[in-house]
Amino acid sequence: MHHLWLIPFFPLAGFLVNGLFGKRLSKGAVGMVAIGSVVLSFLWALKALFGLAPLETAHVERYFTWIQSGSLVIPYELAVDRLTAIMLMVVTGIGSLIHIYATGYMHEEEGFYRFFAYLNLFMFFMLTLVLANNYLLLFVGWEGVGLCSYLLIGFYFLKHSASTAGNKAFIVNRIGDAGYSVAIFLIFLTFGTLDFPKVMEAAKALPVEASAGILTAICLLLLVGATGKSAQVPLYVWLPDAMEGPTPVSALIHAATMVTAGVYMVTRSAALFLHAPIAMETVAWIGLATAVMAATIGITQYDIKKVYAYSTVSQLGYMFLALGVGAFSAGIWHVVTHAFFKALLFLGAGSVIHALHHEQDMRHMGGLRKKIPITFAVLTCAWLAISGVPFTSGWYSKEAILGAVHHHSPLMYWIGVGTAAVTAFYVSRSMFMTFWGEYKGHAHPHESPPVMWLPLAALAVLSLAGGALFNVPHILEPMFPQGHGEHDFMLEVIGSGAGLLGIALAYVMYVANPGLPASIASSLGGVYRLVYNKYYVDEAYDAAVVRPIVNGSRTGLWQFADVWLIDGMVNGAGSFARWLGGGLRRLQSGSIRAYAAWVVAGAVIFIIAAGAIAGVQGGLR
Amino acid sequence: MPPLPVPAAVPLSYYLILSAVLFALGVAGFLFRRSLITVFMSIELMLNAVNLTFVAFSYQHKQVDGHLFTFFVMVVAAAEAAVGLAIILTVYKNRGTLAVDEIDSLKL
C-alpha cells in the first residue's frame, strides 16, 4: 500500500478547514492551509511515484466496495499507471504554483477563504478524476470539477455577467455529461463492468465485426462528454465566458487541468477508440475544426483573457487532433506543455491586469515592457513556447502532434500547420499590443509582489525547458507504443517556420506598421465582422436552442401545461363542485312540504318504473 | 256458527282503488292545505288508506297478519293523535296561527 487516498485527501481536508473555519481565520492562515494541503498532496504523490517506480503496470489500491447492486459492483479503487502519474504531477505541481500565486493575486478580494475552499475542493475532485480506476468514480471527479468550475466562474456572483457565465458553463457541460452517462450505461451493458483494466481487456478481446457498432456508439458518446468538458466544437462556447472568474481560476481550471480532463478520459479509453475508427476520425476532425475556429477568433479579440481563452480552446483542439490520429502520447505531451505555458500566459495576464488595476482591454495597454519587466520576461517565455519556437516546450509537443497528423493525413497536416501560424500570430499580437508601443491607459502600473512572480518564474522555466525535460511519449512507451518513431526533419522545419512566420507577421502588423491591422480589417469588412463576432455561434445557439427552450417553456410548459391544464383542472374541479352544490342547495329548502313533494314524486316515479318493467316482462312472456 | 257469506260482488281491486284514492287525497291535503289541523287529518287519512289495503289483502289471502298490522297502526295513530293535537294546541297558543308556511322558525 502506498496510501494513494492521501493524495486527494489533503486538498479535501484543506477544503473542510477553510470552508468551515475560514471566515474566522486570518488571510495568512487560510493561504497556508490552502497551499499546504496542495503541496502536501504534491509531495505525497511524488513519494508514492518514487516508491512505485518504474511503474511498468498499473498499481491499484482497493479500499471498499462503493456500490453493489446485482451484477453491478463498483469498488472505490484508486490506480496509478504512467498516464495517471503524468496527470498527477501536472495537477498537483501546477496546482501548487497557482495556489501560491493566488494568495498574492486574491489578497485584496472579498471572500478570500471561500475562494481557496473552492480551489481546494477542485483539487480534490480533479485528483479523484485522474486516480479513479473505473468510469463511475471518474464521473464523480468529472462532475465535481464541473461544480467547482461553476462556483469559481461565478465567484464574483454579484456581477450579473459572472453568474450567467457560471450558469452557461454548467448547463453546456450538462449536455456533454448526458452523453458521458449514456456511454457509461452502454459500457456496462456491453462489458458488464466499469473497471478500466477489465473494459480495455474485454475490448481488445472482442472480434472487430461484432463490436464495431457498439464501440463506435460508446466512443462517440464519450466524445460528446469530452467536447463538453474540454470545450470542443460544438460545445466550446462556455469556455470564453468562463473568463469571468478570477484569473488564477482561468489558469488552473480553464487552461491547465480541468479542460484537459476530456483528453485524459479519451486517452484512458484508448483501447475502445482504437477499435472504433469512425469515432477516431470524428475526434480528429472535431479537434481540427475547434483548433482552426478558435484560433481565428483569437486574432480579433481585444480582451487579453478572451484571447488566451480562445487560444486554450484552439490548443485543446490540437490535443483532440492528436488523439484522433492515434497519437495519444503526443496529445498527453501537449496537455503537459500546454499546462505549463498556458497557465503561465494566464497568470502573466493576471499579473498585467493586477498591475493595471483590473484593466483587461489590450487597446488600453501598451509599452508595459519597461514598467513590469519581470512579468514581461516570464510572459515572453510562454509566448515563445506557445508559438512553437524551436526547443521550447510547446515546440516539442506540437511537432510530435503534427508529425503524427502528417502520417495520418497530409490535408489535416497542412491545416494544422496553418493553425500553428495563426496561433503564433495572435499570441504575438497580444504581446505586442500589451508590451510594445506607447502606454495608452491611465493607471500607474506596478510590478507584482514576489509571491506572484516566483511561481511565474518556475512556470517560465518549465515552459522553456519542460518539453526537453519531460519526454512524455517516451514515458508512455509501455502504454502507447510509438509506431513511427523516426523524426522527419522537413516536417519540423515547416512546423517551426509556421510559428516564426506568425510572429514575424504580427511584428510587421503591430510594431512596424501599427496602422496596418485597421486597414486590413476594414478592407475585409464582412469577414472581419464575422470573425470578430465569433462566427455568431452564440447568437445562433441563442436562436436555435435557448430561445425555443425559453419560449417553449413559457408558452408550452408555463402558460399551457401549468396555468391552463393543471391549474385549470384544479380550479375546474373546485368550480364544478361549487356549481353542483349551488344546484343541489335548492333541494334543501327547509320546507317540509317540499320534502314531502319530493318523496311523493319519488314514489310516483318508482311505481311507474316498476309498472313499466312488469309490463315489459309480461309482454315478453 | 256458520261462516259469514262472502260478499262476492265486491272484488279486491275495488278496495285497492278506494285505498289509492284515499291515499292520494291524503297526500294532496298534506301538500296543499295551509292549516296544520287539516294537514294532520290528511296524515290520518293516508294511514287509514294503508289500513284498508292491509285488511283487504288480509281478507283476500285468509291470513291474519294484515289485521295485526292494522291494529298496530291504529294504536300508533291514536297515540300520535293525542301527542299531535297537544303539540298543535301549544303551537297555536304560542304563535297565534296554524298556517304551516308561517311556522318556520327552524329555517335559516
XYZ file of C-alpha atoms in Angstrom:
729
model
C 0.000 0.000 0.000
C 1.186 3.445 -0.883
C -1.868 5.196 0.554
C -2.878 6.850 -2.676
C -6.053 8.050 -0.966
C -3.962 10.639 0.848
C -3.309 12.454 -2.435
C -6.895 13.668 -2.861
C -7.472 13.643 0.886
C -5.122 16.553 1.663
C -6.980 19.095 -0.506
C -10.280 17.771 0.842
C -9.060 18.428 4.358
C -7.934 21.888 3.266
C -11.375 22.489 1.798
C -13.078 21.432 5.033
C -10.837 23.595 7.214
C -11.146 26.662 5.007
C -14.798 26.105 4.234
C -15.853 25.606 7.848
C -13.487 27.859 9.759
C -12.005 30.086 7.059
C -14.181 33.038 7.985
C -12.556 33.211 11.425
C -9.010 32.560 10.243
C -6.626 35.247 9.097
C -5.816 35.500 5.410
C -2.318 34.213 6.111
C -3.670 31.113 7.818
C -6.189 30.461 5.044
C -3.432 30.768 2.458
C -1.140 28.463 4.435
C -3.845 25.792 4.744
C -4.713 26.021 1.058
C -1.152 25.967 -0.226
C -0.036 23.473 2.396
C -2.701 20.937 1.508
C -1.883 21.041 -2.194
C 1.874 20.961 -1.650
C 1.465 18.012 0.736
C -0.580 16.299 -1.928
C 2.162 17.005 -4.468
C 4.853 15.664 -2.159
C 2.830 12.570 -1.303
C 2.205 11.903 -4.986
C 5.933 12.303 -5.599
C 6.749 9.920 -2.750
C 4.236 7.356 -3.979
C 5.563 7.578 -7.522
C 9.148 7.120 -6.402
C 8.033 4.158 -4.336
C 6.195 2.680 -7.302
C 8.863 3.308 -9.975
C 9.284 2.152 -12.674
C 5.518 1.523 -12.790
C 5.512 -0.727 -15.822
C 1.974 -1.865 -14.999
C -0.813 -0.150 -13.154
C -0.757 -0.097 -9.359
C -4.274 -0.482 -7.971
C -5.404 0.155 -4.404
C -8.842 -1.079 -3.416
C -10.396 0.478 -0.328
C -14.009 -0.666 -0.164
C -16.983 -1.633 -2.303
C -18.788 1.558 -3.100
C -21.879 0.287 -4.930
C -23.175 -3.259 -5.126
C -26.415 -3.918 -6.962
C -26.939 -7.186 -8.777
C -24.082 -7.677 -11.179
C -23.057 -4.022 -10.866
C -20.131 -3.854 -8.463
C -18.300 -0.555 -8.200
C -15.306 -0.656 -5.903
C -13.717 2.509 -4.586
C -10.422 1.924 -6.292
C -7.582 4.286 -6.986
C -4.998 3.345 -9.547
C -1.732 4.766 -10.770
C -0.148 3.990 -14.068
C 2.229 6.120 -16.109
C -0.583 8.165 -17.622
C -2.052 8.917 -14.211
C 1.414 9.683 -12.887
C 1.892 12.395 -15.508
C -1.526 13.862 -14.809
C -0.864 13.726 -11.042
C 2.355 15.668 -11.435
C 0.724 18.258 -13.670
C -2.322 18.724 -11.475
C -0.567 18.888 -8.136
C 2.557 20.648 -9.429
C 0.866 23.370 -11.458
C -1.862 23.460 -8.828
C 0.652 24.253 -6.091
C 2.217 27.068 -8.116
C -1.169 28.568 -8.909
C -2.274 28.347 -5.281
C 0.839 30.252 -4.257
C 0.229 32.856 -6.949
C -3.427 33.173 -5.957
C -2.615 34.121 -2.375
C -0.974 37.214 -3.821
C -3.480 37.870 -6.572
C -6.585 37.467 -4.424
C -5.185 39.253 -1.397
C -7.408 42.295 -1.634
C -10.549 40.376 -2.608
C -13.657 39.719 -0.597
C -14.337 36.055 0.134
C -10.642 35.106 0.249
C -11.320 31.963 2.296
C -14.267 30.992 0.067
C -12.017 31.203 -2.982
C -9.434 28.885 -1.512
C -12.034 26.479 -0.171
C -13.422 26.101 -3.690
C -9.952 25.830 -5.167
C -9.030 23.033 -2.737
C -12.294 21.272 -3.429
C -11.442 21.468 -7.103
C -8.082 19.843 -6.440
C -9.808 17.013 -4.558
C -12.186 16.282 -7.416
C -9.523 16.646 -10.090
C -7.283 14.180 -8.271
C -10.213 11.798 -7.846
C -10.777 12.083 -11.574
C -7.235 11.169 -12.548
C -6.832 8.464 -9.877
C -10.158 6.736 -10.493
C -9.983 3.177 -11.720
C -13.490 2.967 -13.140
C -15.769 5.096 -15.257
C -18.149 5.915 -12.432
C -15.564 7.174 -9.978
C -14.064 9.191 -12.823
C -17.542 10.614 -13.353
C -17.640 11.697 -9.701
C -14.481 13.714 -10.207
C -15.722 14.842 -13.600
C -18.929 16.286 -12.139
C -17.126 17.622 -9.088
C -14.677 19.675 -11.118
C -17.643 20.930 -13.135
C -19.286 22.054 -9.914
C -16.136 23.842 -8.742
C -15.756 25.405 -12.158
C -19.281 26.765 -11.841
C -18.655 28.051 -8.328
C -15.416 29.756 -9.306
C -16.611 31.260 -12.590
C -19.439 32.782 -10.607
C -17.069 33.758 -7.793
C -17.966 37.440 -8.201
C -21.589 36.406 -8.069
C -22.858 39.932 -7.508
C -21.741 40.662 -11.051
C -24.514 39.559 -13.368
C -22.232 38.572 -16.247
C -20.237 36.328 -13.880
C -23.237 34.447 -12.563
C -24.685 33.944 -16.047
C -21.283 32.765 -17.291
C -21.260 30.232 -14.442
C -24.714 29.048 -15.427
C -23.692 28.797 -19.054
C -20.667 26.664 -18.235
C -22.744 24.392 -16.031
C -25.614 23.976 -18.481
C -23.435 23.424 -21.553
C -21.488 20.823 -19.596
C -24.746 19.034 -18.752
C -25.189 18.309 -22.463
C -21.797 16.678 -22.610
C -22.381 14.824 -19.347
C -25.604 13.363 -20.679
C -23.543 11.794 -23.471
C -20.996 10.534 -20.977
C -23.705 8.991 -18.778
C -25.234 7.114 -21.691
C -21.736 5.938 -22.634
C -21.336 4.522 -19.105
C -24.626 2.668 -19.417
C -23.596 1.230 -22.770
C -20.209 0.186 -21.422
C -21.869 -1.630 -18.545
C -24.356 -3.278 -20.894
C -21.625 -4.390 -23.259
C -18.874 -5.398 -20.868
C -20.703 -5.924 -17.572
C -18.126 -3.881 -15.690
C -16.910 -0.316 -15.462
C -13.329 -1.000 -14.347
C -10.829 0.459 -16.788
C -8.497 -2.558 -16.998
C -11.341 -5.071 -17.416
C -13.131 -2.943 -20.031
C -9.927 -2.465 -22.018
C -9.084 -6.171 -21.873
C -12.605 -7.064 -22.995
C -12.495 -4.508 -25.801
C -9.246 -5.940 -27.083
C -10.682 -9.456 -26.978
C -13.891 -8.583 -28.825
C -13.947 -9.544 -32.507
C -13.981 -6.400 -34.628
C -17.028 -7.235 -36.719
C -19.138 -7.969 -33.601
C -18.065 -4.913 -31.697
C -17.622 -2.128 -34.226
C -21.152 -0.732 -33.952
C -21.477 -0.657 -30.192
C -17.897 0.529 -29.672
C -18.411 3.349 -32.150
C -21.554 4.363 -30.286
C -19.757 4.258 -26.931
C -16.797 6.240 -28.240
C -18.949 8.880 -29.892
C -20.899 9.323 -26.648
C -17.661 9.559 -24.671
C -16.591 12.162 -27.215
C -19.788 14.115 -26.549
C -18.800 14.168 -22.889
C -15.286 15.242 -23.804
C -16.476 18.049 -26.092
C -18.418 19.489 -23.173
C -15.675 19.289 -20.579
C -12.798 20.088 -22.911
C -14.573 22.854 -24.819
C -14.595 21.372 -28.312
C -16.864 22.235 -31.212
C -19.831 22.410 -30.817
C -19.873 22.818 -27.030
C -16.873 25.132 -26.652
C -18.969 28.279 -26.112
C -18.813 28.173 -22.333
C -15.033 28.454 -22.021
C -14.544 32.013 -23.315
C -17.301 33.200 -20.987
C -15.683 31.326 -18.129
C -13.036 34.071 -18.055
C -15.397 35.993 -15.785
C -13.809 34.018 -12.962
C -10.691 35.219 -11.158
C -7.529 34.816 -13.254
C -5.945 32.007 -11.159
C -9.118 30.026 -11.795
C -8.759 30.608 -15.514
C -5.204 29.360 -15.286
C -5.793 26.326 -13.085
C -9.213 25.086 -14.138
C -9.856 26.554 -17.548
C -6.391 26.147 -19.017
C -4.138 23.671 -17.232
C -6.206 20.934 -15.636
C -9.977 20.590 -15.819
C -10.383 21.266 -19.521
C -7.805 18.582 -20.259
C -9.970 16.030 -18.437
C -11.632 15.190 -21.740
C -8.259 14.500 -23.327
C -7.303 12.342 -20.350
C -10.593 10.448 -20.476
C -10.284 9.711 -24.195
C -6.677 8.605 -23.693
C -7.793 6.413 -20.800
C -10.337 4.825 -23.156
C -7.767 4.463 -25.939
C -8.386 0.733 -26.300
C -12.037 1.426 -27.063
C -11.259 4.207 -29.515
C -8.677 2.141 -31.355
C -11.465 -0.341 -32.170
C -13.744 2.422 -33.460
C -12.071 4.028 -36.483
C -15.118 6.160 -37.307
C -15.076 7.628 -33.819
C -11.327 8.282 -34.132
C -11.824 10.123 -37.389
C -14.601 12.172 -35.761
C -12.320 13.052 -32.866
C -9.637 14.225 -35.261
C -11.947 16.396 -37.337
C -13.659 17.903 -34.309
C -10.256 18.728 -32.877
C -9.109 20.264 -36.135
C -12.298 22.290 -36.557
C -12.014 23.551 -32.999
C -8.368 24.463 -33.452
C -8.994 26.454 -36.628
C -12.163 28.144 -35.473
C -10.929 29.245 -32.062
C -7.562 30.366 -33.420
C -9.165 32.657 -35.993
C -11.481 34.146 -33.384
C -8.437 34.727 -31.186
C -6.960 37.067 -33.799
C -9.741 39.598 -33.439
C -10.349 39.763 -29.693
C -9.226 42.715 -27.554
C -9.822 41.341 -24.059
C -6.479 39.784 -23.117
C -8.117 36.935 -21.206
C -10.510 36.236 -24.078
C -7.555 35.908 -26.454
C -5.994 33.308 -24.187
C -9.352 31.608 -23.688
C -9.772 31.108 -27.423
C -6.164 30.066 -27.535
C -6.947 27.401 -24.923
C -9.892 26.149 -26.965
C -7.663 26.032 -30.025
C -4.868 24.170 -28.223
C -7.380 21.681 -26.827
C -8.437 21.167 -30.415
C -4.827 20.297 -31.179
C -4.856 17.698 -28.429
C -8.010 16.107 -29.812
C -6.491 16.153 -33.258
C -3.581 14.188 -31.829
C -5.899 11.707 -30.121
C -7.931 11.336 -33.298
C -4.932 10.337 -35.371
C -3.912 7.832 -32.706
C -1.028 9.833 -31.259
C -2.260 9.522 -27.676
C 1.111 10.144 -26.105
C 1.639 13.262 -28.241
C -1.753 14.518 -27.094
C -0.841 13.982 -23.452
C 2.522 15.628 -24.093
C 0.672 18.666 -25.333
C -1.538 18.533 -22.236
C 1.595 18.780 -20.121
C 3.389 21.527 -22.048
C 0.157 23.408 -22.577
C -0.391 23.305 -18.819
C 2.994 24.989 -18.403
C 2.730 27.745 -20.953
C -0.992 28.404 -20.831
C -1.039 28.585 -17.034
C 1.864 30.988 -17.384
C 0.072 33.045 -20.028
C -2.993 33.354 -17.823
C -1.073 34.075 -14.667
C 1.066 36.584 -16.563
C -2.072 38.172 -17.961
C -3.364 38.220 -14.397
C -0.194 39.969 -13.336
C -0.698 42.567 -16.088
C -4.342 43.017 -15.085
C -3.286 43.278 -11.452
C -0.673 45.878 -12.379
C -3.210 47.943 -14.324
C -5.926 47.738 -11.644
C -8.285 45.367 -13.448
C -7.845 46.660 -16.964
C -8.318 43.791 -19.435
C -8.704 45.597 -22.760
C -5.452 45.404 -24.722
C -6.254 48.661 -26.524
C -5.675 50.408 -23.190
C -2.328 48.724 -22.619
C 0.944 49.025 -24.488
C 4.508 49.890 -23.610
C 4.481 47.845 -20.426
C 7.860 46.256 -21.221
C 9.772 48.685 -19.037
C 7.128 49.133 -16.375
C 6.613 45.479 -15.371
C 9.805 43.837 -16.617
C 9.505 40.575 -14.672
C 6.016 39.916 -15.957
C 7.244 40.756 -19.438
C 10.157 38.365 -19.139
C 8.069 35.411 -17.980
C 5.305 36.074 -20.490
C 7.916 36.093 -23.218
C 8.831 32.536 -22.270
C 5.192 31.443 -22.559
C 4.904 33.341 -25.835
C 7.853 31.552 -27.341
C 6.574 28.215 -26.104
C 3.051 28.512 -27.475
C 4.355 29.881 -30.768
C 6.410 26.755 -31.189
C 9.816 28.385 -31.290
C 12.290 25.501 -31.551
C 13.359 23.718 -28.369
C 10.733 25.358 -26.171
C 8.231 23.001 -24.544
C 5.408 23.803 -26.945
C 7.612 23.085 -29.924
C 8.256 19.501 -28.858
C 4.642 18.560 -28.323
C 3.391 20.451 -31.358
C 5.945 18.823 -33.636
C 5.047 15.426 -32.193
C 1.378 16.068 -32.971
C 1.981 17.473 -36.432
C 4.295 14.585 -37.303
C 1.639 12.060 -36.338
C -1.023 14.027 -38.195
C 1.090 14.089 -41.351
C 1.430 10.341 -41.117
C -2.379 10.121 -40.944
C -3.479 12.689 -43.491
C -1.429 15.401 -45.252
C -4.554 17.580 -45.629
C -5.034 17.690 -41.882
C -1.346 18.357 -41.511
C -1.405 21.478 -43.651
C -4.493 22.826 -41.870
C -2.709 22.138 -38.597
C 0.402 23.975 -39.743
C -1.714 26.938 -40.815
C -3.350 26.954 -37.401
C 0.075 26.887 -35.773
C 0.985 30.031 -37.702
C -2.290 31.686 -36.668
C -1.641 30.681 -33.056
C 1.789 32.285 -33.120
C 0.244 35.340 -34.755
C -2.462 36.065 -32.219
C -0.277 35.407 -29.185
C 2.384 37.706 -30.654
C -0.347 40.253 -31.345
C -1.404 40.182 -27.701
C 2.218 40.530 -26.617
C 2.932 43.418 -28.979
C -0.268 45.227 -28.047
C 0.477 44.817 -24.362
C 4.201 45.411 -24.102
C 5.292 47.394 -27.159
C 4.374 50.869 -28.317
C 3.129 53.596 -26.011
C 1.146 53.090 -22.823
C -2.440 54.142 -23.592
C -4.111 53.647 -20.206
C -4.331 55.862 -17.157
C -3.380 53.543 -14.311
C 0.048 53.508 -12.709
C 1.470 50.095 -13.487
C 3.325 48.416 -10.650
C 5.205 45.136 -10.583
C 3.512 42.256 -8.796
C 4.851 41.011 -5.435
C 7.318 38.088 -5.307
C 4.600 35.689 -4.158
C 3.126 36.203 -7.598
C 6.176 36.314 -9.817
C 8.064 33.446 -8.193
C 5.508 30.874 -9.389
C 5.600 32.651 -12.732
C 9.358 32.209 -12.881
C 9.017 28.497 -12.110
C 6.437 28.129 -14.871
C 8.637 30.126 -17.226
C 11.466 27.654 -16.717
C 9.054 24.781 -17.328
C 7.652 26.483 -20.432
C 11.089 26.783 -21.926
C 12.606 23.505 -20.792
C 9.570 21.348 -19.984
C 9.449 19.708 -23.371
C 13.018 18.563 -23.205
C 12.792 17.606 -19.512
C 9.647 15.516 -19.756
C 9.648 13.340 -22.829
C 6.077 12.156 -22.377
C 5.902 9.810 -25.380
C 8.973 8.066 -24.033
C 7.415 7.796 -20.568
C 4.185 6.439 -22.058
C 6.034 3.981 -24.327
C 4.761 0.886 -22.415
C 1.152 2.033 -22.780
C 1.217 3.596 -26.240
C 3.969 2.140 -28.400
C 5.148 4.593 -30.998
C 4.698 3.174 -34.459
C 6.654 5.730 -36.442
C 9.450 6.914 -34.225
C 11.720 8.478 -36.833
C 11.597 12.274 -36.980
C 11.040 13.856 -40.318
C 13.357 16.829 -40.446
C 11.385 18.584 -43.195
C 8.175 18.471 -41.152
C 9.928 20.012 -38.178
C 11.322 22.802 -40.310
C 7.884 23.517 -41.765
C 6.219 23.482 -38.333
C 8.834 25.729 -36.767
C 8.748 28.003 -39.810
C 4.978 28.410 -39.434
C 5.384 29.614 -35.856
C 8.171 32.036 -36.716
C 6.183 33.288 -39.696
C 3.247 34.079 -37.401
C 5.488 36.021 -35.047
C 7.083 37.942 -37.922
C 3.701 38.786 -39.419
C 2.445 40.060 -36.067
C 5.611 42.155 -35.715
C 5.044 43.719 -39.093
C 1.414 44.462 -38.371
C 1.535 45.609 -34.763
C 5.000 47.089 -34.262
C 6.419 48.120 -37.629
C 3.149 49.383 -39.178
C 0.602 49.980 -36.400
C -1.992 51.274 -38.880
C -1.981 48.097 -40.944
C -4.393 45.943 -38.870
C -7.170 48.541 -39.050
C -6.876 48.926 -42.812
C -6.816 45.153 -43.316
C -9.841 44.807 -41.048
C -11.769 47.452 -42.966
C -10.827 46.008 -46.350
C -12.007 42.569 -45.208
C -15.238 44.079 -43.891
C -17.774 41.297 -43.611
C -15.288 38.530 -42.962
C -13.692 40.564 -40.179
C -17.034 41.259 -38.570
C -17.955 37.558 -38.808
C -14.782 36.539 -37.019
C -14.847 39.458 -34.575
C -18.347 38.385 -33.541
C -17.075 34.830 -33.024
C -18.878 33.490 -36.120
C -22.151 34.409 -34.391
C -22.120 30.999 -32.747
C -23.559 32.330 -29.507
C -26.268 34.126 -31.423
C -27.006 31.009 -33.459
C -27.273 28.866 -30.318
C -29.415 31.542 -28.779
C -31.793 31.470 -31.740
C -31.696 27.708 -32.280
C -31.646 26.362 -28.754
C -32.011 28.897 -25.973
C -34.950 30.888 -27.324
C -37.022 27.871 -28.381
C -36.493 26.389 -24.947
C -37.323 29.631 -23.160
C -40.337 30.315 -25.362
C -41.422 26.697 -25.267
C -41.167 26.714 -21.500
C -43.032 29.974 -21.247
C -45.895 29.216 -23.629
C -45.932 25.426 -23.629
C -44.943 24.458 -20.120
C -45.915 27.508 -18.116
C -48.896 29.049 -19.823
C -50.347 25.889 -21.337
C -49.360 22.965 -19.127
C -49.188 24.725 -15.792
C -51.613 27.618 -15.952
C -54.140 26.237 -18.405
C -54.001 22.489 -17.890
C -53.027 21.854 -14.291
C -54.418 24.996 -12.714
C -57.440 24.644 -14.991
C -58.054 21.110 -13.795
C -57.726 22.004 -10.127
C -59.763 25.178 -10.400
C -62.219 23.377 -12.661
C -62.776 20.652 -10.055
C -63.413 23.372 -7.480
C -65.848 25.377 -9.559
C -67.651 22.225 -10.687
C -68.254 21.263 -7.055
C -69.396 24.824 -6.356
C -71.784 24.748 -9.343
C -73.156 21.338 -8.374
C -73.637 22.425 -4.770
C -75.347 25.602 -5.939
C -77.849 23.466 -7.792
C -78.359 20.875 -5.058
C -78.632 23.606 -2.419
C -82.107 24.404 -3.767
C -83.358 20.939 -2.722
C -82.545 21.685 0.903
C -85.284 24.308 1.222
C -86.299 23.632 4.822
C -89.932 23.361 3.784
C -91.464 20.080 4.996
C -93.996 20.101 2.241
C -91.342 20.474 -0.412
C -89.616 17.396 1.014
C -92.912 15.568 1.071
C -93.495 16.537 -2.542
C -90.072 15.033 -3.423
C -90.982 11.869 -1.579
C -94.248 11.638 -3.493
C -92.541 12.384 -6.770
C -90.007 9.655 -5.997
C -92.723 7.190 -5.120
C -94.642 8.016 -8.278
C -91.531 7.572 -10.440
C -90.769 4.290 -8.651
C -94.271 2.938 -9.148
C -94.343 3.953 -12.795
C -90.943 2.332 -13.353
C -91.997 -0.847 -11.559
C -95.193 -0.938 -13.560
C -93.305 -0.387 -16.795
C -90.841 -3.179 -16.025
C -93.636 -5.527 -15.043
C -95.497 -4.614 -18.225
C -92.430 -5.248 -20.362
C -91.788 -8.587 -18.679
C -95.419 -9.520 -19.093
C -95.240 -8.566 -22.738
C -92.116 -10.646 -23.236
C -93.725 -13.608 -21.639
C -121.833 -20.678 13.903
C -121.908 -20.829 10.121
C -119.347 -18.664 8.255
C -120.475 -15.318 7.096
C -121.422 -15.210 3.451
C -118.645 -13.764 1.372
C -119.768 -10.637 -0.453
C -118.620 -11.897 -3.749
C -119.904 -8.861 -5.537
C -117.055 -6.626 -4.291
C -113.671 -7.699 -5.791
C -110.302 -6.880 -4.279
C -109.426 -4.247 -6.861
C -112.277 -2.039 -5.683
C -110.801 -1.935 -2.199
C -107.386 -1.160 -3.599
C -108.628 1.603 -5.853
C -110.570 3.135 -2.977
C -107.484 2.868 -0.823
C -105.337 4.559 -3.528
C -107.880 7.356 -3.934
C -107.958 7.927 -0.185
C -104.161 7.911 -0.022
C -103.903 10.374 -2.911
C -106.432 12.638 -1.211
C -104.345 12.439 1.954
C -101.170 13.339 0.059
C -102.862 16.222 -1.714
C -104.244 17.508 1.546
C -100.815 17.198 3.208
C -99.137 19.070 0.387
C -101.597 21.780 -0.400
C -103.582 22.703 2.723
C -102.247 25.501 4.924
C -103.937 24.631 8.175
C -101.921 22.398 10.481
C -105.061 20.598 11.641
C -106.056 19.732 8.070
C -102.524 18.517 7.382
C -102.796 16.368 10.493
C -106.133 14.963 9.345
C -104.622 14.239 5.902
C -101.967 12.114 7.588
C -104.713 10.173 9.379
C -106.426 9.707 6.030
C -103.230 8.252 4.499
C -102.812 5.907 7.479
C -106.348 4.689 7.115
C -105.914 4.187 3.357
C -102.985 1.924 4.185
C -105.091 0.143 6.853
C -107.748 -0.523 4.271
C -105.180 -2.105 1.943
C -103.859 -4.293 4.758
C -107.301 -5.522 5.686
C -108.318 -6.108 2.069
C -105.263 -8.252 1.375
C -105.622 -10.000 4.676
C -109.194 -10.934 3.848
C -108.288 -11.999 0.338
C -105.425 -14.248 1.418
C -107.184 -15.529 4.540
C -104.261 -14.564 6.703
C -104.261 -12.682 9.964
C -101.017 -10.707 9.580
C -102.729 -7.737 7.898
C -105.203 -7.401 10.753
C -102.351 -7.334 13.226
C -100.588 -4.581 11.341
C -103.808 -2.621 11.195
C -104.184 -2.772 14.954
C -100.621 -1.607 15.412
C -101.210 1.269 13.041
C -104.389 2.245 14.860
C -102.603 2.211 18.225
C -99.785 4.351 16.897
C -102.275 6.657 15.176
C -104.209 7.104 18.425
C -101.021 7.941 20.335
C -99.960 10.234 17.543
C -103.319 11.985 17.591
C -103.021 12.598 21.318
C -99.446 13.946 21.116
C -100.023 15.740 17.797
C -103.136 17.552 18.967
C -101.321 18.591 22.155
C -98.476 19.999 20.017
C -100.945 21.795 17.765
C -102.622 23.355 20.772
C -99.298 24.538 22.146
C -98.227 25.911 18.782
C -101.460 27.818 18.468
C -101.085 29.199 21.988
C -97.529 30.374 21.294
C -97.770 31.577 17.715
C -101.397 32.520 17.294
C -101.573 30.788 13.943
C -101.744 27.321 12.463
C -100.637 28.247 8.937
C -97.863 25.742 8.025
C -95.759 28.157 5.993
C -95.599 30.614 8.887
C -94.328 28.069 11.384
C -90.751 28.218 10.041
C -88.548 29.250 12.936
C -86.247 26.255 12.291
C -85.427 27.559 8.837
C -82.387 29.645 8.303
